[in-house]
Tab-separated table of C-alpha atoms and ligand atoms in Angstrom:
chain	number	residue	atom	x	y	z
A	257	MET	CA	3.626	1.867	-27.751
A	258	HIS	CA	6.947	0.162	-27.040
A	259	ILE	CA	8.570	2.062	-24.144
A	260	LEU	CA	12.173	1.517	-23.027
A	261	LEU	CA	12.958	2.478	-19.428
A	262	THR	CA	16.156	2.935	-17.449
A	263	GLY	CA	15.621	2.948	-13.676
A	264	GLY	CA	12.400	1.052	-14.377
A	265	THR	CA	12.925	-1.050	-11.239
A	266	GLY	CA	12.930	2.047	-8.986
A	267	LEU	CA	10.123	3.672	-7.017
A	268	ILE	CA	8.823	5.765	-9.922
A	269	GLY	CA	9.726	3.221	-12.609
A	270	ARG	CA	7.807	0.366	-10.976
A	271	ALA	CA	4.682	2.508	-10.688
A	272	LEU	CA	5.020	3.564	-14.339
A	273	CYS	CA	5.384	-0.080	-15.389
A	274	ARG	CA	2.210	-1.019	-13.487
A	275	GLN	CA	0.209	1.753	-15.153
A	276	TRP	CA	1.533	1.288	-18.685
A	277	THR	CA	1.228	-2.522	-18.607
A	278	GLN	CA	-2.433	-2.117	-17.641
A	279	GLN	CA	-2.874	0.250	-20.578
A	280	GLY	CA	-1.456	-2.373	-22.923
A	281	HIS	CA	1.928	-0.825	-23.715
A	282	GLN	CA	4.933	-3.020	-24.366
A	283	LEU	CA	7.739	-2.346	-21.870
A	284	THR	CA	11.473	-3.061	-21.804
A	285	VAL	CA	13.608	-2.198	-18.772
A	286	TRP	CA	17.384	-1.780	-19.087
A	287	SER	CA	18.678	-2.882	-15.683
A	288	ARG	CA	21.825	-3.998	-13.879
A	289	THR	CA	19.802	-7.038	-12.768
A	290	PRO	CA	17.529	-7.894	-15.714
A	291	GLN	CA	16.589	-11.224	-14.110
A	292	ARG	CA	14.743	-9.304	-11.352
A	293	VAL	CA	12.744	-7.081	-13.705
A	294	ALA	CA	9.712	-9.356	-14.135
A	295	ALA	CA	9.355	-9.776	-10.363
A	296	LEU	CA	9.717	-6.045	-9.691
A	297	CYS	CA	7.947	-4.527	-12.678
A	298	GLY	CA	5.439	-7.180	-13.768
A	299	ALA	CA	5.546	-10.478	-15.590
A	300	GLN	CA	4.990	-8.916	-19.024
A	301	VAL	CA	7.907	-6.494	-18.668
A	302	ARG	CA	11.096	-7.587	-20.406
A	303	GLY	CA	14.406	-7.028	-18.590
A	304	ILE	CA	17.601	-6.510	-20.571
A	305	GLY	CA	21.183	-6.160	-19.346
A	306	TRP	CA	22.488	-4.622	-22.598
A	307	LEU	CA	20.832	-2.126	-24.923
A	308	ASP	CA	21.802	-4.227	-27.965
A	309	GLU	CA	19.274	-6.815	-26.780
A	310	VAL	CA	16.520	-4.490	-28.065
A	311	GLY	CA	17.585	-5.593	-31.550
A	312	ASP	CA	15.624	-4.319	-34.547
A	313	GLN	CA	12.436	-3.828	-32.596
A	314	ALA	CA	11.068	-0.274	-32.913
A	315	VAL	CA	11.145	1.822	-29.719
A	316	ASP	CA	8.574	4.629	-29.521
A	317	ALA	CA	9.648	6.328	-26.293
A	318	VAL	CA	12.542	6.223	-23.829
A	319	ILE	CA	12.154	7.037	-20.117
A	320	ASN	CA	15.511	7.658	-18.453
A	321	LEU	CA	15.332	7.523	-14.642
A	322	ALA	CA	18.362	5.454	-13.571
A	323	GLY	CA	20.657	6.818	-10.894
A	324	ALA	CA	22.193	5.767	-7.577
A	325	PRO	CA	20.242	7.150	-4.579
A	326	ILE	CA	21.229	10.774	-3.834
A	327	ALA	CA	20.572	11.044	-0.124
A	328	ASP	CA	21.461	7.554	1.102
A	329	ARG	CA	24.988	8.249	2.284
A	330	PRO	CA	27.515	11.075	2.618
A	331	TRP	CA	28.899	12.563	-0.573
A	332	THR	CA	32.458	11.274	-0.420
A	333	ARG	CA	34.524	11.652	-3.579
A	334	LYS	CA	33.789	7.993	-4.402
A	335	ARG	CA	30.057	8.417	-3.824
A	336	LYS	CA	29.943	11.538	-6.002
A	337	ALA	CA	31.667	9.633	-8.808
A	338	LEU	CA	29.006	6.900	-8.564
A	339	LEU	CA	26.139	9.429	-8.506
A	340	TRP	CA	27.652	11.024	-11.621
A	341	ALA	CA	28.399	7.822	-13.545
A	342	SER	CA	25.007	6.262	-12.790
A	343	ARG	CA	23.264	9.268	-14.383
A	344	ILE	CA	25.546	11.124	-16.790
A	345	THR	CA	27.694	8.231	-18.072
A	346	LEU	CA	24.604	6.016	-18.324
A	347	THR	CA	22.738	8.719	-20.286
A	348	GLU	CA	25.763	9.089	-22.580
A	349	GLN	CA	25.623	5.338	-23.245
A	350	LEU	CA	21.930	5.632	-24.008
A	351	LEU	CA	22.589	8.463	-26.474
A	352	ALA	CA	25.430	6.581	-28.169
A	353	TRP	CA	23.055	3.638	-28.664
A	354	LEU	CA	20.312	5.905	-30.017
A	355	GLN	CA	22.810	7.551	-32.372
A	356	GLN	CA	23.748	4.297	-34.104
A	357	ARG	CA	20.127	3.159	-34.432
A	358	GLN	CA	18.299	3.712	-37.680
A	359	GLN	CA	14.901	3.851	-36.006
A	360	LYS	CA	14.722	6.622	-33.372
A	361	PRO	CA	12.084	7.010	-30.654
A	362	ARG	CA	9.849	10.068	-30.909
A	363	VAL	CA	10.529	11.177	-27.341
A	364	LEU	CA	13.132	10.914	-24.576
A	365	LEU	CA	11.817	11.785	-21.137
A	366	SER	CA	14.774	12.147	-18.820
A	367	GLY	CA	15.001	12.561	-15.065
A	368	SER	CA	16.241	15.560	-13.155
A	369	ALA	CA	15.356	17.128	-9.812
A	370	VAL	CA	14.318	20.444	-8.306
A	371	GLY	CA	17.877	20.318	-6.950
A	372	TRP	CA	18.774	21.700	-10.413
A	373	TYR	CA	18.111	25.181	-8.916
A	374	GLY	CA	20.399	24.613	-5.921
A	375	ASP	CA	19.164	26.181	-2.663
A	376	GLY	CA	16.532	28.696	-3.779
A	377	GLY	CA	15.874	30.260	-0.372
A	378	GLU	CA	12.632	32.289	-0.487
A	379	ARG	CA	12.481	32.726	-4.281
A	380	GLU	CA	9.616	31.231	-6.223
A	381	LEU	CA	11.178	28.980	-8.858
A	382	SER	CA	9.609	28.424	-12.243
A	383	GLU	CA	11.305	26.673	-15.146
A	384	ASP	CA	12.530	30.103	-16.342
A	385	SER	CA	14.479	30.698	-13.126
A	386	PRO	CA	18.258	30.428	-13.247
A	387	GLN	CA	20.334	28.094	-11.097
A	388	ILE	CA	20.587	29.869	-7.716
A	389	THR	CA	23.507	28.021	-6.110
A	390	ASP	CA	26.166	25.826	-7.640
A	391	ASP	CA	26.333	22.933	-5.188
A	392	PHE	CA	27.017	19.334	-6.203
A	393	GLY	CA	23.319	18.482	-6.575
A	394	ALA	CA	22.802	21.399	-8.969
A	395	GLN	CA	25.882	20.429	-10.985
A	396	LEU	CA	24.714	16.813	-11.173
A	397	CYS	CA	21.231	17.759	-12.411
A	398	GLY	CA	22.696	20.340	-14.796
A	399	ALA	CA	25.008	17.801	-16.433
A	400	TRP	CA	22.242	15.164	-16.495
A	401	GLU	CA	19.875	17.532	-18.304
A	402	GLU	CA	22.538	18.783	-20.745
A	403	THR	CA	23.476	15.231	-21.679
A	404	ALA	CA	19.860	14.193	-22.307
A	405	GLN	CA	19.192	17.412	-24.244
A	406	ARG	CA	21.728	16.322	-26.892
A	407	ALA	CA	19.174	13.816	-28.202
A	408	GLU	CA	17.359	16.787	-29.757
A	409	ALA	CA	20.041	16.914	-32.445
A	410	MET	CA	18.795	13.441	-33.521
A	411	GLY	CA	15.282	14.794	-34.009
A	412	ILE	CA	14.042	13.359	-30.713
A	413	ARG	CA	11.695	15.425	-28.525
A	414	VAL	CA	13.381	15.809	-25.111
A	415	VAL	CA	11.408	16.341	-21.880
A	416	LEU	CA	13.250	16.976	-18.596
A	417	VAL	CA	11.357	16.186	-15.402
A	418	ARG	CA	12.634	18.244	-12.438
A	419	THR	CA	11.153	16.075	-9.732
A	420	GLY	CA	10.462	17.212	-6.166
A	421	LEU	CA	10.166	14.935	-3.150
A	422	VAL	CA	8.026	12.004	-4.245
A	423	LEU	CA	5.629	10.848	-1.534
A	424	ALA	CA	4.784	7.157	-1.792
A	425	ALA	CA	3.500	4.532	0.630
A	426	ASP	CA	6.047	1.918	-0.375
A	427	GLY	CA	9.440	3.594	-0.450
A	428	GLY	CA	11.359	6.755	-1.093
A	429	PHE	CA	11.627	9.743	1.159
A	430	LEU	CA	8.439	9.191	3.201
A	431	ALA	CA	9.281	5.572	4.065
A	432	ARG	CA	12.531	6.783	5.622
A	433	LEU	CA	10.800	9.485	7.667
A	434	LEU	CA	8.068	7.242	9.048
A	435	PRO	CA	9.967	5.241	11.718
A	436	PRO	CA	11.176	8.265	13.744
A	437	PHE	CA	7.823	10.043	13.340
A	438	ARG	CA	5.888	6.950	14.453
A	439	PHE	CA	7.980	6.914	17.645
A	440	GLY	CA	7.234	10.591	18.210
A	441	LEU	CA	10.852	11.453	17.407
A	442	GLY	CA	10.142	13.459	14.254
A	443	GLY	CA	10.360	17.193	13.798
A	444	PRO	CA	11.707	19.998	11.663
A	445	VAL	CA	15.141	19.869	10.080
A	446	GLY	CA	17.377	22.797	11.026
A	447	ASP	CA	15.225	25.919	11.465
A	448	GLY	CA	12.445	24.254	9.442
A	449	ARG	CA	11.957	27.298	7.189
A	450	GLN	CA	13.320	25.660	4.012
A	451	TRP	CA	10.754	24.929	1.295
A	452	MET	CA	9.843	21.351	0.347
A	453	PRO	CA	8.452	20.809	-3.149
A	454	TRP	CA	6.535	17.568	-2.517
A	455	ILE	CA	4.535	15.489	-5.007
A	456	HIS	CA	2.201	12.512	-4.540
A	457	ILE	CA	3.418	9.490	-6.550
A	458	ALA	CA	0.058	9.269	-8.359
A	459	ASP	CA	0.597	12.784	-9.749
A	460	GLN	CA	4.225	12.005	-10.637
A	461	ILE	CA	3.093	9.019	-12.723
A	462	ALA	CA	0.206	10.952	-14.265
A	463	LEU	CA	2.409	13.891	-15.298
A	464	ILE	CA	5.051	11.645	-16.884
A	465	ASP	CA	2.292	9.953	-18.889
A	466	PHE	CA	0.834	13.393	-19.756
A	467	LEU	CA	4.193	14.781	-20.969
A	468	LEU	CA	4.816	11.639	-22.982
A	469	GLN	CA	1.572	12.136	-24.858
A	470	GLN	CA	1.720	15.922	-25.349
A	471	GLU	CA	3.485	16.090	-28.705
A	472	GLN	CA	4.423	19.750	-28.182
A	473	ALA	CA	5.914	19.274	-24.690
A	474	SER	CA	9.680	19.672	-24.459
A	475	GLY	CA	12.328	21.100	-22.147
A	476	PRO	CA	12.196	21.291	-18.344
A	477	TYR	CA	9.069	20.791	-16.210
A	478	ASN	CA	8.945	21.213	-12.425
A	479	ALA	CA	7.297	18.049	-11.105
A	480	CYS	CA	5.934	19.151	-7.747
A	481	ALA	CA	2.535	20.047	-6.310
A	482	PRO	CA	1.438	23.676	-6.781
A	483	GLU	CA	1.565	24.316	-3.029
A	484	PRO	CA	5.025	23.635	-1.600
A	485	VAL	CA	5.301	23.827	2.188
A	486	ARG	CA	8.058	24.734	4.599
A	487	ASN	CA	9.895	21.861	6.262
A	488	ALA	CA	8.379	22.632	9.707
A	489	ASP	CA	4.853	22.598	8.202
A	490	PHE	CA	5.642	19.272	6.519
A	491	ALA	CA	6.744	17.819	9.881
A	492	ARG	CA	3.560	19.118	11.542
A	493	ALA	CA	1.365	17.674	8.766
A	494	LEU	CA	3.026	14.257	9.043
A	495	GLY	CA	2.679	14.365	12.844
A	496	ARG	CA	-1.030	15.228	12.476
A	497	VAL	CA	-1.729	12.366	10.079
A	498	LEU	CA	0.142	9.907	12.316
A	499	HIS	CA	-1.339	11.378	15.539
A	500	ARG	CA	2.146	11.852	16.949
A	501	PRO	CA	3.997	14.936	18.190
A	502	ALA	CA	6.523	16.259	15.670
A	503	LEU	CA	8.424	18.707	17.796
A	504	LEU	CA	11.948	17.293	18.029
A	505	PRO	CA	14.170	19.352	15.743
A	506	ALA	CA	17.211	17.875	13.993
A	507	PRO	CA	19.810	20.608	14.638
A	508	ALA	CA	21.729	21.860	11.609
A	509	PHE	CA	25.159	21.417	13.226
A	510	LEU	CA	24.447	17.742	14.003
A	511	LEU	CA	23.343	17.100	10.425
A	512	ARG	CA	26.484	18.789	9.107
A	513	MET	CA	28.595	16.615	11.409
A	514	ALA	CA	26.796	13.428	10.380
A	515	PHE	CA	26.312	14.053	6.656
A	516	GLY	CA	28.877	16.689	5.650
A	517	GLU	CA	28.085	18.254	2.274
A	518	LEU	CA	24.928	16.149	1.885
A	519	ALA	CA	23.411	18.056	4.842
A	520	GLY	CA	23.020	21.027	2.476
A	521	LEU	CA	20.349	19.036	0.647
A	522	LEU	CA	18.309	18.690	3.844
A	523	LEU	CA	18.895	22.208	5.162
A	524	GLY	CA	18.265	23.965	1.846
A	525	GLY	CA	15.176	23.785	-0.338
A	526	GLN	CA	13.257	25.006	-3.353
A	527	ARG	CA	10.000	26.946	-3.502
A	528	ALA	CA	9.440	25.364	-6.910
A	529	LEU	CA	6.155	25.755	-8.774
A	530	PRO	CA	4.870	23.557	-11.627
A	531	VAL	CA	4.278	26.553	-13.904
A	532	ARG	CA	4.811	24.852	-17.267
A	533	LEU	CA	2.745	21.769	-16.348
A	534	GLN	CA	-0.197	23.921	-15.307
A	535	GLU	CA	0.126	26.063	-18.432
A	536	ALA	CA	0.017	22.865	-20.485
A	537	GLY	CA	-3.280	21.936	-18.791
A	538	PHE	CA	-2.091	19.239	-16.378
A	539	ARG	CA	-4.465	18.861	-13.389
A	540	PHE	CA	-2.945	17.706	-10.087
A	541	ARG	CA	-4.997	15.248	-8.039
A	542	PHE	CA	-3.223	16.184	-4.809
A	543	THR	CA	-2.583	19.838	-4.036
A	544	ASP	CA	-3.139	19.638	-0.288
A	545	LEU	CA	-0.355	17.975	1.714
A	546	ASP	CA	-2.616	16.680	4.512
A	547	LEU	CA	-4.870	14.948	1.985
A	548	ALA	CA	-1.884	13.491	0.113
A	549	LEU	CA	-0.385	12.081	3.324
A	550	ALA	CA	-3.739	10.761	4.537
A	551	ASP	CA	-4.246	9.048	1.180
A	552	LEU	CA	-0.835	7.377	1.312
A	553	LEU	CA	-0.871	6.449	4.972
A	554	GLY	CA	-4.438	5.178	4.922
A	555	ARG	CA	-5.879	7.595	7.478
A	556	HIS	CA	-8.751	9.487	5.902
B	284	NAP	N1	11.989	9.690	-5.656
B	284	NAP	C1	12.233	10.997	-5.508
B	284	NAP	O1	11.762	11.647	-4.531
B	284	NAP	C2	13.062	11.724	-6.527
B	284	NAP	C3	13.185	13.111	-6.443
B	284	NAP	C4	13.942	13.794	-7.380
B	284	NAP	C5	14.610	13.091	-8.369
B	284	NAP	N2	14.495	11.740	-8.421
B	284	NAP	C6	15.261	11.031	-9.454
B	284	NAP	O2	14.396	10.312	-10.301
B	284	NAP	C7	14.982	9.054	-10.644
B	284	NAP	C8	14.001	7.943	-10.294
B	284	NAP	O3	13.665	8.066	-8.919
B	284	NAP	P1	13.298	6.795	-8.033
B	284	NAP	O4	12.909	7.286	-6.686
B	284	NAP	O5	12.378	5.906	-8.783
B	284	NAP	O6	14.746	6.101	-7.925
B	284	NAP	P2	15.148	4.719	-7.249
B	284	NAP	O7	13.978	4.035	-6.627
B	284	NAP	O8	16.328	4.989	-6.380
B	284	NAP	O9	15.584	3.837	-8.522
B	284	NAP	C9	16.546	4.262	-9.395
B	284	NAP	C10	16.993	3.129	-10.292
B	284	NAP	O10	18.277	3.486	-10.772
B	284	NAP	C11	19.051	2.323	-10.968
B	284	NAP	N3	20.337	2.481	-10.264
B	284	NAP	C12	20.556	2.556	-8.934
B	284	NAP	N4	21.868	2.620	-8.675
B	284	NAP	C13	22.484	2.578	-9.882
B	284	NAP	C14	23.830	2.585	-10.287
B	284	NAP	N5	24.824	2.638	-9.392
B	284	NAP	N6	24.110	2.530	-11.618
B	284	NAP	C15	23.117	2.454	-12.524
B	284	NAP	N7	21.810	2.419	-12.195
B	284	NAP	C16	21.505	2.493	-10.889
B	284	NAP	C17	18.315	1.152	-10.369
B	284	NAP	O11	17.897	0.324	-11.466
B	284	NAP	P3	18.534	-1.163	-11.685
B	284	NAP	O12	18.814	-1.711	-10.323
B	284	NAP	O13	17.434	-1.876	-12.385
B	284	NAP	O14	19.750	-1.000	-12.518
B	284	NAP	C18	17.145	1.780	-9.638
B	284	NAP	O15	15.975	1.032	-9.733
B	284	NAP	C19	16.287	8.924	-9.850
B	284	NAP	O16	17.380	9.158	-10.695
B	284	NAP	C20	16.167	10.008	-8.800
B	284	NAP	O17	17.411	10.588	-8.459
B	284	NAP	C21	13.737	11.040	-7.539
């Protein structure tokens, strides 16, 4: 298969490239820095700076994951515009390119997040659930999904991956948590009762590959382990695996002062369940958080 990726140089994209190169697929990554693609994604992966560089070559599948990091810095007006443009405008460009191409891919798998639901409180969230709150994260995911969904009108199967918190050894959310936890300075965020829909990176990669191959799969899929935990339980599990206390709470008012609107992302959560993936027959390798963390942090 020839697979075109956006965001292929990111945490999830790099892992996908490793897996698919090993399986013999041909990969092209549309990137802002195409010259870095081979180093980041593998020597056989082609980096392009413009979609037109694909030329007449047939593309079988498109994986759309590009987007500026959500939780890196406060959501100023300028930052929100960048978060929006790097997902929605970029997806619009992708669709415009697909529109003028004679040969269309069979499938577009596009990113989204469990943040699509907003702050779900105690509700269990399946893909049938409505949006619960209308914060910026929910609006961003909503617009991202709606834009990608338009590819259906071109006869392309569209899969939307509502990703939870991806746990990986080499980046992402966990890498940022590790330094304070290793110094014994970790702990729950706010009251620690908010739900965290985590997923091991190996399962994230496996489910993307699974959805790509399931010809009847389309629409939204919650990409998170079947057993979400509360934030305080997550902190305790990480403390256990690292053999460090995890008792120091990060008070809600301090987070609001430091991060403004972005603090809502840390203080809220989603009790999201991967209902459609399990119905489709996908088997998670990691359903237990302690085992997932031990696997990633090398302490069995
Ligand atoms: N990791 C998670 O826990 C998680 C959870 C939920 C949702 N997601 C979403 O899933 C997608 C992939 O996640 P990830 O963790 O692999 O992301 P990542 O490591 O942050 O990589 C995202 C990629 O997006 C591109 N990008 C960054 N800033 C950009 C900008 N200003 N304009 C255009 N492109 C930009 C970059 O590609 P180039 O530098 O090559 O252009 C980058 O490699 C992201 O959109 C993310 O929001 C991730």
